[in-house]
PDB file of C-alpha atoms in Angstrom:
ATOM      1  CA  GLY A   1       0.000   0.000   0.000  1.00  0.00           C
ATOM      2  CA  GLU A   2       0.852   3.667  -0.069  1.00  0.00           C
ATOM      3  CA  ASN A   3       3.461   5.038   2.345  1.00  0.00           C
ATOM      4  CA  VAL A   4       3.991   8.775   2.885  1.00  0.00           C
ATOM      5  CA  GLU A   5       7.069  10.167   4.604  1.00  0.00           C
ATOM      6  CA  GLN A   6       7.180  13.771   5.798  1.00  0.00           C
ATOM      7  CA  HIS A   7      10.119  15.957   6.850  1.00  0.00           C
ATOM      8  CA  PRO A   8      11.001  17.714   9.021  1.00  0.00           C
ATOM      9  CA  SER A   9       9.025  16.664  12.080  1.00  0.00           C
ATOM     10  CA  THR A  10       9.471  20.117  13.627  1.00  0.00           C
ATOM     11  CA  LEU A  11      10.317  23.427  12.027  1.00  0.00           C
ATOM     12  CA  SER A  12      10.943  26.773  13.698  1.00  0.00           C
ATOM     13  CA  VAL A  13      11.143  29.940  11.611  1.00  0.00           C
ATOM     14  CA  GLN A  14      11.260  33.637  12.314  1.00  0.00           C
ATOM     15  CA  GLU A  15       8.178  35.638  11.426  1.00  0.00           C
ATOM     16  CA  GLY A  16       8.452  36.799   7.827  1.00  0.00           C
ATOM     17  CA  ASP A  17      10.726  33.948   6.750  1.00  0.00           C
ATOM     18  CA  SER A  18       9.691  31.102   4.474  1.00  0.00           C
ATOM     19  CA  ALA A  19       8.903  27.546   5.545  1.00  0.00           C
ATOM     20  CA  VAL A  20       9.228  24.421   3.417  1.00  0.00           C
ATOM     21  CA  ILE A  21       7.859  20.983   4.282  1.00  0.00           C
ATOM     22  CA  LYS A  22       8.656  17.983   2.103  1.00  0.00           C
ATOM     23  CA  CYS A  23       6.890  14.670   1.540  1.00  0.00           C
ATOM     24  CA  THR A  24       7.634  11.554  -0.471  1.00  0.00           C
ATOM     25  CA  TYR A  25       5.180   8.855  -1.489  1.00  0.00           C
ATOM     26  CA  SER A  26       5.674   5.278  -2.601  1.00  0.00           C
ATOM     27  CA  ASP A  27       2.775   4.459  -4.937  1.00  0.00           C
ATOM     28  CA  SER A  28       3.287   5.949  -8.392  1.00  0.00           C
ATOM     29  CA  ALA A  29      -0.457   5.521  -9.053  1.00  0.00           C
ATOM     30  CA  SER A  30      -1.372   8.100  -6.387  1.00  0.00           C
ATOM     31  CA  ASN A  31      -2.912  11.082  -8.115  1.00  0.00           C
ATOM     32  CA  TYR A  32      -4.108  13.535  -5.487  1.00  0.00           C
ATOM     33  CA  PHE A  33      -1.969  15.293  -2.878  1.00  0.00           C
ATOM     34  CA  PRO A  34      -3.647  17.521  -0.284  1.00  0.00           C
ATOM     35  CA  TRP A  35      -2.114  19.450   2.587  1.00  0.00           C
ATOM     36  CA  TYR A  36      -3.918  19.897   5.908  1.00  0.00           C
ATOM     37  CA  LYS A  37      -3.372  22.336   8.746  1.00  0.00           C
ATOM     38  CA  GLN A  38      -4.346  21.308  12.253  1.00  0.00           C
ATOM     39  CA  GLU A  39      -4.418  23.747  15.129  1.00  0.00           C
ATOM     40  CA  LEU A  40      -4.219  22.462  18.683  1.00  0.00           C
ATOM     41  CA  GLY A  41      -7.366  20.582  19.636  1.00  0.00           C
ATOM     42  CA  LYS A  42      -9.016  21.182  16.249  1.00  0.00           C
ATOM     43  CA  ARG A  43      -9.845  19.072  13.225  1.00  0.00           C
ATOM     44  CA  PRO A  44      -7.566  18.957  10.154  1.00  0.00           C
ATOM     45  CA  GLN A  45      -8.469  21.611   7.602  1.00  0.00           C
ATOM     46  CA  LEU A  46      -7.546  21.469   3.927  1.00  0.00           C
ATOM     47  CA  ILE A  47      -5.312  24.384   2.942  1.00  0.00           C
ATOM     48  CA  ILE A  48      -4.204  23.451  -0.572  1.00  0.00           C
ATOM     49  CA  ASP A  49      -4.118  20.433  -2.858  1.00  0.00           C
ATOM     50  CA  ILE A  50      -2.575  19.384  -6.146  1.00  0.00           C
ATOM     51  CA  ARG A  51      -3.390  16.739  -8.692  1.00  0.00           C
ATOM     52  CA  SER A  52      -0.914  14.590 -10.554  1.00  0.00           C
ATOM     53  CA  ASN A  53      -1.390  16.412 -13.852  1.00  0.00           C
ATOM     54  CA  VAL A  54      -0.172  19.707 -12.337  1.00  0.00           C
ATOM     55  CA  GLY A  55       3.362  20.622 -11.268  1.00  0.00           C
ATOM     56  CA  GLU A  56       2.702  23.653  -9.084  1.00  0.00           C
ATOM     57  CA  LYS A  57      -0.203  25.468  -7.489  1.00  0.00           C
ATOM     58  CA  LYS A  58      -0.313  28.736  -5.533  1.00  0.00           C
ATOM     59  CA  ASP A  59      -2.840  30.331  -3.221  1.00  0.00           C
ATOM     60  CA  GLN A  60      -1.653  33.642  -1.807  1.00  0.00           C
ATOM     61  CA  ARG A  61       1.254  32.836   0.571  1.00  0.00           C
ATOM     62  CA  ILE A  62       0.966  29.073   0.130  1.00  0.00           C
ATOM     63  CA  ALA A  63       2.258  26.987  -2.750  1.00  0.00           C
ATOM     64  CA  VAL A  64       2.639  23.302  -3.432  1.00  0.00           C
ATOM     65  CA  THR A  65       4.982  21.657  -5.935  1.00  0.00           C
ATOM     66  CA  LEU A  66       4.840  18.097  -7.221  1.00  0.00           C
ATOM     67  CA  ASN A  67       7.594  16.047  -8.847  1.00  0.00           C
ATOM     68  CA  LYS A  68       5.956  12.857 -10.119  1.00  0.00           C
ATOM     69  CA  THR A  69       9.189  11.345 -11.369  1.00  0.00           C
ATOM     70  CA  ALA A  70      10.828  11.593  -7.967  1.00  0.00           C
ATOM     71  CA  LYS A  71       7.528  10.966  -6.151  1.00  0.00           C
ATOM     72  CA  HIS A  72       7.817  13.937  -3.877  1.00  0.00           C
ATOM     73  CA  PHE A  73       5.825  17.059  -3.186  1.00  0.00           C
ATOM     74  CA  SER A  74       6.433  20.100  -1.037  1.00  0.00           C
ATOM     75  CA  LEU A  75       4.535  22.832   0.781  1.00  0.00           C
ATOM     76  CA  HIS A  76       5.964  26.352   0.702  1.00  0.00           C
ATOM     77  CA  ILE A  77       4.718  29.095   3.011  1.00  0.00           C
ATOM     78  CA  THR A  78       6.125  32.565   2.408  1.00  0.00           C
ATOM     79  CA  GLU A  79       6.072  35.579   4.738  1.00  0.00           C
ATOM     80  CA  THR A  80       5.157  33.388   7.699  1.00  0.00           C
ATOM     81  CA  GLN A  81       2.986  34.827  10.439  1.00  0.00           C
ATOM     82  CA  PRO A  82       2.390  33.675  14.040  1.00  0.00           C
ATOM     83  CA  GLU A  83      -1.042  32.349  13.039  1.00  0.00           C
ATOM     84  CA  ASP A  84       0.694  29.904  10.674  1.00  0.00           C
ATOM     85  CA  SER A  85       1.902  28.011  13.764  1.00  0.00           C
ATOM     86  CA  ALA A  86       0.213  24.605  13.666  1.00  0.00           C
ATOM     87  CA  VAL A  87       0.767  20.992  12.646  1.00  0.00           C
ATOM     88  CA  TYR A  88       0.828  20.426   8.893  1.00  0.00           C
ATOM     89  CA  PHE A  89       0.069  17.078   7.275  1.00  0.00           C
ATOM     90  CA  CYS A  90       0.679  15.985   3.729  1.00  0.00           C
ATOM     91  CA  ALA A  91      -1.333  13.142   2.243  1.00  0.00           C
ATOM     92  CA  ALA A  92      -1.527  11.044  -0.903  1.00  0.00           C
ATOM     93  CA  SER A  93      -4.581   9.462  -2.412  1.00  0.00           C
ATOM     94  CA  LYS A  94      -5.457   6.910  -5.037  1.00  0.00           C
ATOM     95  CA  GLY A  95      -9.132   6.108  -5.331  1.00  0.00           C
ATOM     96  CA  ASN A  96     -10.858   5.650  -1.979  1.00  0.00           C
ATOM     97  CA  LYS A  97      -8.001   5.952   0.492  1.00  0.00           C
ATOM     98  CA  LEU A  98      -6.116   8.985   1.816  1.00  0.00           C
ATOM     99  CA  VAL A  99      -2.774   8.173   3.470  1.00  0.00           C
ATOM    100  CA  PHE A 100      -1.196  10.816   5.699  1.00  0.00           C
ATOM    101  CA  GLY A 101       2.349  11.714   6.571  1.00  0.00           C
ATOM    102  CA  ALA A 102       3.337  11.887  10.244  1.00  0.00           C
ATOM    103  CA  GLY A 103       3.041  15.670  10.411  1.00  0.00           C
ATOM    104  CA  THR A 104       5.286  18.721  10.862  1.00  0.00           C
ATOM    105  CA  ILE A 105       5.000  21.036  13.846  1.00  0.00           C
ATOM    106  CA  LEU A 106       5.602  24.545  12.527  1.00  0.00           C
ATOM    107  CA  ARG A 107       6.459  27.271  15.020  1.00  0.00           C
ATOM    108  CA  VAL A 108       6.637  30.853  13.831  1.00  0.00           C
ATOM    109  CA  LYS A 109       8.548  33.041  16.261  1.00  0.00           C
ATOM    110  CA  SER A 110       7.671  36.708  16.460  1.00  0.00           C
TER     111      SER A 110
ATOM    112  CA  ASN B   1     -25.747  22.344   7.631  1.00  0.00           C
ATOM    113  CA  ALA B   2     -23.624  20.800  10.394  1.00  0.00           C
ATOM    114  CA  GLY B   3     -21.129  18.913   8.175  1.00  0.00           C
ATOM    115  CA  VAL B   4     -19.694  15.924  10.043  1.00  0.00           C
ATOM    116  CA  THR B   5     -20.846  15.441  13.628  1.00  0.00           C
ATOM    117  CA  GLN B   6     -19.099  13.104  16.063  1.00  0.00           C
ATOM    118  CA  THR B   7     -20.258  12.005  19.482  1.00  0.00           C
ATOM    119  CA  PRO B   8     -19.059  11.881  22.173  1.00  0.00           C
ATOM    120  CA  LYS B   9     -16.283  14.496  22.236  1.00  0.00           C
ATOM    121  CA  PHE B  10     -14.525  12.923  25.223  1.00  0.00           C
ATOM    122  CA  GLN B  11     -14.697   9.455  26.776  1.00  0.00           C
ATOM    123  CA  VAL B  12     -12.812   7.537  29.432  1.00  0.00           C
ATOM    124  CA  LEU B  13     -13.115   3.755  29.402  1.00  0.00           C
ATOM    125  CA  LYS B  14     -11.767   1.007  31.584  1.00  0.00           C
ATOM    126  CA  THR B  15      -9.829  -1.792  29.948  1.00  0.00           C
ATOM    127  CA  GLY B  16     -12.254  -4.388  28.612  1.00  0.00           C
ATOM    128  CA  GLN B  17     -15.250  -2.074  28.339  1.00  0.00           C
ATOM    129  CA  SER B  18     -17.010  -1.586  25.032  1.00  0.00           C
ATOM    130  CA  MET B  19     -18.330   1.527  23.359  1.00  0.00           C
ATOM    131  CA  THR B  20     -19.498   2.912  20.042  1.00  0.00           C
ATOM    132  CA  LEU B  21     -18.340   6.162  18.518  1.00  0.00           C
ATOM    133  CA  GLN B  22     -21.013   7.814  16.423  1.00  0.00           C
ATOM    134  CA  CYS B  23     -20.552   9.803  13.232  1.00  0.00           C
ATOM    135  CA  ALA B  24     -23.163  11.452  11.040  1.00  0.00           C
ATOM    136  CA  GLN B  25     -22.881  13.678   7.972  1.00  0.00           C
ATOM    137  CA  ASP B  26     -25.554  15.792   6.331  1.00  0.00           C
ATOM    138  CA  MET B  27     -23.778  16.474   3.030  1.00  0.00           C
ATOM    139  CA  ASN B  28     -25.092  13.431   1.153  1.00  0.00           C
ATOM    140  CA  HIS B  29     -21.539  12.072   0.748  1.00  0.00           C
ATOM    141  CA  ASN B  30     -21.139   8.475  -0.331  1.00  0.00           C
ATOM    142  CA  SER B  31     -17.786   7.738   1.330  1.00  0.00           C
ATOM    143  CA  MET B  32     -17.050   7.848   5.053  1.00  0.00           C
ATOM    144  CA  TYR B  33     -13.910   7.133   7.060  1.00  0.00           C
ATOM    145  CA  TRP B  34     -12.590   6.525  10.546  1.00  0.00           C
ATOM    146  CA  TYR B  35      -9.056   7.645  11.411  1.00  0.00           C
ATOM    147  CA  ARG B  36      -7.101   7.584  14.635  1.00  0.00           C
ATOM    148  CA  GLN B  37      -4.486  10.190  15.457  1.00  0.00           C
ATOM    149  CA  ASP B  38      -1.554   9.485  17.752  1.00  0.00           C
ATOM    150  CA  PRO B  39       1.367  11.825  18.521  1.00  0.00           C
ATOM    151  CA  GLY B  40       4.078  11.640  15.868  1.00  0.00           C
ATOM    152  CA  MET B  41       2.100   9.245  13.662  1.00  0.00           C
ATOM    153  CA  GLY B  42      -0.301  11.400  11.732  1.00  0.00           C
ATOM    154  CA  LEU B  43      -3.749  10.074  10.980  1.00  0.00           C
ATOM    155  CA  ARG B  44      -4.077   6.371  10.294  1.00  0.00           C
ATOM    156  CA  LEU B  45      -7.066   4.856   8.552  1.00  0.00           C
ATOM    157  CA  ILE B  46      -9.009   2.313  10.618  1.00  0.00           C
ATOM    158  CA  TYR B  47     -11.972   1.503   8.361  1.00  0.00           C
ATOM    159  CA  TYR B  48     -13.801   3.153   5.534  1.00  0.00           C
ATOM    160  CA  SER B  49     -17.075   2.823   3.690  1.00  0.00           C
ATOM    161  CA  ALA B  50     -17.046   3.707   0.015  1.00  0.00           C
ATOM    162  CA  SER B  51     -20.826   3.626  -0.170  1.00  0.00           C
ATOM    163  CA  GLU B  52     -23.853   2.632   1.845  1.00  0.00           C
ATOM    164  CA  GLY B  53     -23.749  -1.106   2.550  1.00  0.00           C
ATOM    165  CA  THR B  54     -19.989  -1.547   2.089  1.00  0.00           C
ATOM    166  CA  THR B  55     -17.087  -1.375   4.538  1.00  0.00           C
ATOM    167  CA  ASP B  56     -13.367  -2.102   4.139  1.00  0.00           C
ATOM    168  CA  LYS B  57     -10.341  -2.327   6.376  1.00  0.00           C
ATOM    169  CA  GLY B  58      -7.743   0.397   6.474  1.00  0.00           C
ATOM    170  CA  GLU B  59      -4.207   0.358   7.897  1.00  0.00           C
ATOM    171  CA  VAL B  60      -5.063  -0.394  11.557  1.00  0.00           C
ATOM    172  CA  PRO B  61      -8.395  -2.282  11.803  1.00  0.00           C
ATOM    173  CA  ASN B  62      -7.548  -4.717  14.611  1.00  0.00           C
ATOM    174  CA  GLY B  63      -9.731  -4.275  17.692  1.00  0.00           C
ATOM    175  CA  TYR B  64     -12.422  -2.295  15.869  1.00  0.00           C
ATOM    176  CA  ASN B  65     -15.666  -2.937  14.022  1.00  0.00           C
ATOM    177  CA  VAL B  66     -17.769  -0.568  11.961  1.00  0.00           C
ATOM    178  CA  SER B  67     -21.336  -0.258  10.776  1.00  0.00           C
ATOM    179  CA  ARG B  68     -22.590   1.883   7.914  1.00  0.00           C
ATOM    180  CA  LEU B  69     -26.090   2.233   9.247  1.00  0.00           C
ATOM    181  CA  ASN B  70     -27.355   4.310   6.322  1.00  0.00           C
ATOM    182  CA  LYS B  71     -25.905   6.924   4.001  1.00  0.00           C
ATOM    183  CA  ARG B  72     -25.605   9.476   6.826  1.00  0.00           C
ATOM    184  CA  GLU B  73     -24.198   7.395   9.673  1.00  0.00           C
ATOM    185  CA  PHE B  74     -20.980   5.422  10.148  1.00  0.00           C
ATOM    186  CA  SER B  75     -20.211   4.095  13.614  1.00  0.00           C
ATOM    187  CA  LEU B  76     -17.007   2.676  15.099  1.00  0.00           C
ATOM    188  CA  ARG B  77     -17.182   0.064  17.845  1.00  0.00           C
ATOM    189  CA  LEU B  78     -14.566  -1.026  20.329  1.00  0.00           C
ATOM    190  CA  GLU B  79     -15.676  -4.406  21.690  1.00  0.00           C
ATOM    191  CA  SER B  80     -13.033  -4.735  24.410  1.00  0.00           C
ATOM    192  CA  ALA B  81     -11.070  -1.525  24.865  1.00  0.00           C
ATOM    193  CA  ALA B  82      -7.313  -1.669  25.449  1.00  0.00           C
ATOM    194  CA  PRO B  83      -4.909   1.076  26.590  1.00  0.00           C
ATOM    195  CA  SER B  84      -3.324   0.969  23.106  1.00  0.00           C
ATOM    196  CA  GLN B  85      -6.606   2.347  21.757  1.00  0.00           C
ATOM    197  CA  THR B  86      -6.147   5.595  23.659  1.00  0.00           C
ATOM    198  CA  SER B  87      -6.196   8.118  20.849  1.00  0.00           C
ATOM    199  CA  VAL B  88      -8.104  10.886  19.124  1.00  0.00           C
ATOM    200  CA  TYR B  89     -10.578   9.504  16.616  1.00  0.00           C
ATOM    201  CA  PHE B  90     -11.702  11.463  13.582  1.00  0.00           C
ATOM    202  CA  CYS B  91     -14.556  10.647  11.285  1.00  0.00           C
ATOM    203  CA  ALA B  92     -14.562  12.060   7.762  1.00  0.00           C
ATOM    204  CA  SER B  93     -16.770  12.029   4.716  1.00  0.00           C
ATOM    205  CA  ARG B  94     -15.843  12.592   1.109  1.00  0.00           C
ATOM    206  CA  VAL B  95     -17.275  13.658  -2.189  1.00  0.00           C
ATOM    207  CA  GLY B  96     -14.878  13.680  -5.114  1.00  0.00           C
ATOM    208  CA  GLU B  97     -11.483  14.466  -3.607  1.00  0.00           C
ATOM    209  CA  GLY B  98     -12.707  16.743  -0.830  1.00  0.00           C
ATOM    210  CA  TYR B  99     -12.601  15.296   2.669  1.00  0.00           C
ATOM    211  CA  THR B 100     -14.519  16.895   5.533  1.00  0.00           C
ATOM    212  CA  PHE B 101     -13.501  15.947   9.063  1.00  0.00           C
ATOM    213  CA  GLY B 102     -15.512  15.875  12.239  1.00  0.00           C
ATOM    214  CA  SER B 103     -14.256  17.590  15.381  1.00  0.00           C
ATOM    215  CA  GLY B 104     -12.887  14.383  16.885  1.00  0.00           C
ATOM    216  CA  THR B 105     -13.420  12.119  19.889  1.00  0.00           C
ATOM    217  CA  ARG B 106     -10.701  12.002  22.522  1.00  0.00           C
ATOM    218  CA  LEU B 107     -10.732   8.497  24.001  1.00  0.00           C
ATOM    219  CA  THR B 108      -8.710   7.419  27.012  1.00  0.00           C
ATOM    220  CA  VAL B 109      -8.566   3.771  28.059  1.00  0.00           C
ATOM    221  CA  VAL B 110      -7.289   3.206  31.588  1.00  0.00           C
TER     222      VAL B 110
END
């Protein structure tokens, strides 16, 4: 089955700097790659996603890139703000199942 | 429109007790899921139901049973709770590639 690895497990950045979180997946048939943000005690919320026929997608300060050949995808957050502090999860999906990475704790220091 | 509703929000069980976690969605989604979330391990799929009347095992099904009661409701049952089942449980429903999560059930087994 699908296996998703996520790095780093924790990331501390200064407010205004950029943050990058990377994920790799094992199943080349996976075709949908969402990113979720989870604040403490809350449910995961979708922040951006990308499909396998697209290489990059942006939404304001957030962007995701996908390299199908290498089977990895990354989340980029620019101009980080304290409210970006949360746990971020990548995931990969093929058909009915969504498999998550272990998560990255992002701390934005002001 | 409540989305995905989970009950209860918190529960403490003694080892060996049984209980059922309830999940209901009002979005007319066909697919529903149960995940557990443990520190450092992301969300792991327990069981899912691609449509009313069908259920399938996920990554970590041992010790759990599920029932897709109708299109709206998907319950998760622990027949004999164990401390290893202490976790936060999330229900989700899906249409297309969009997953909607419930607010979670925090379960402690002592």
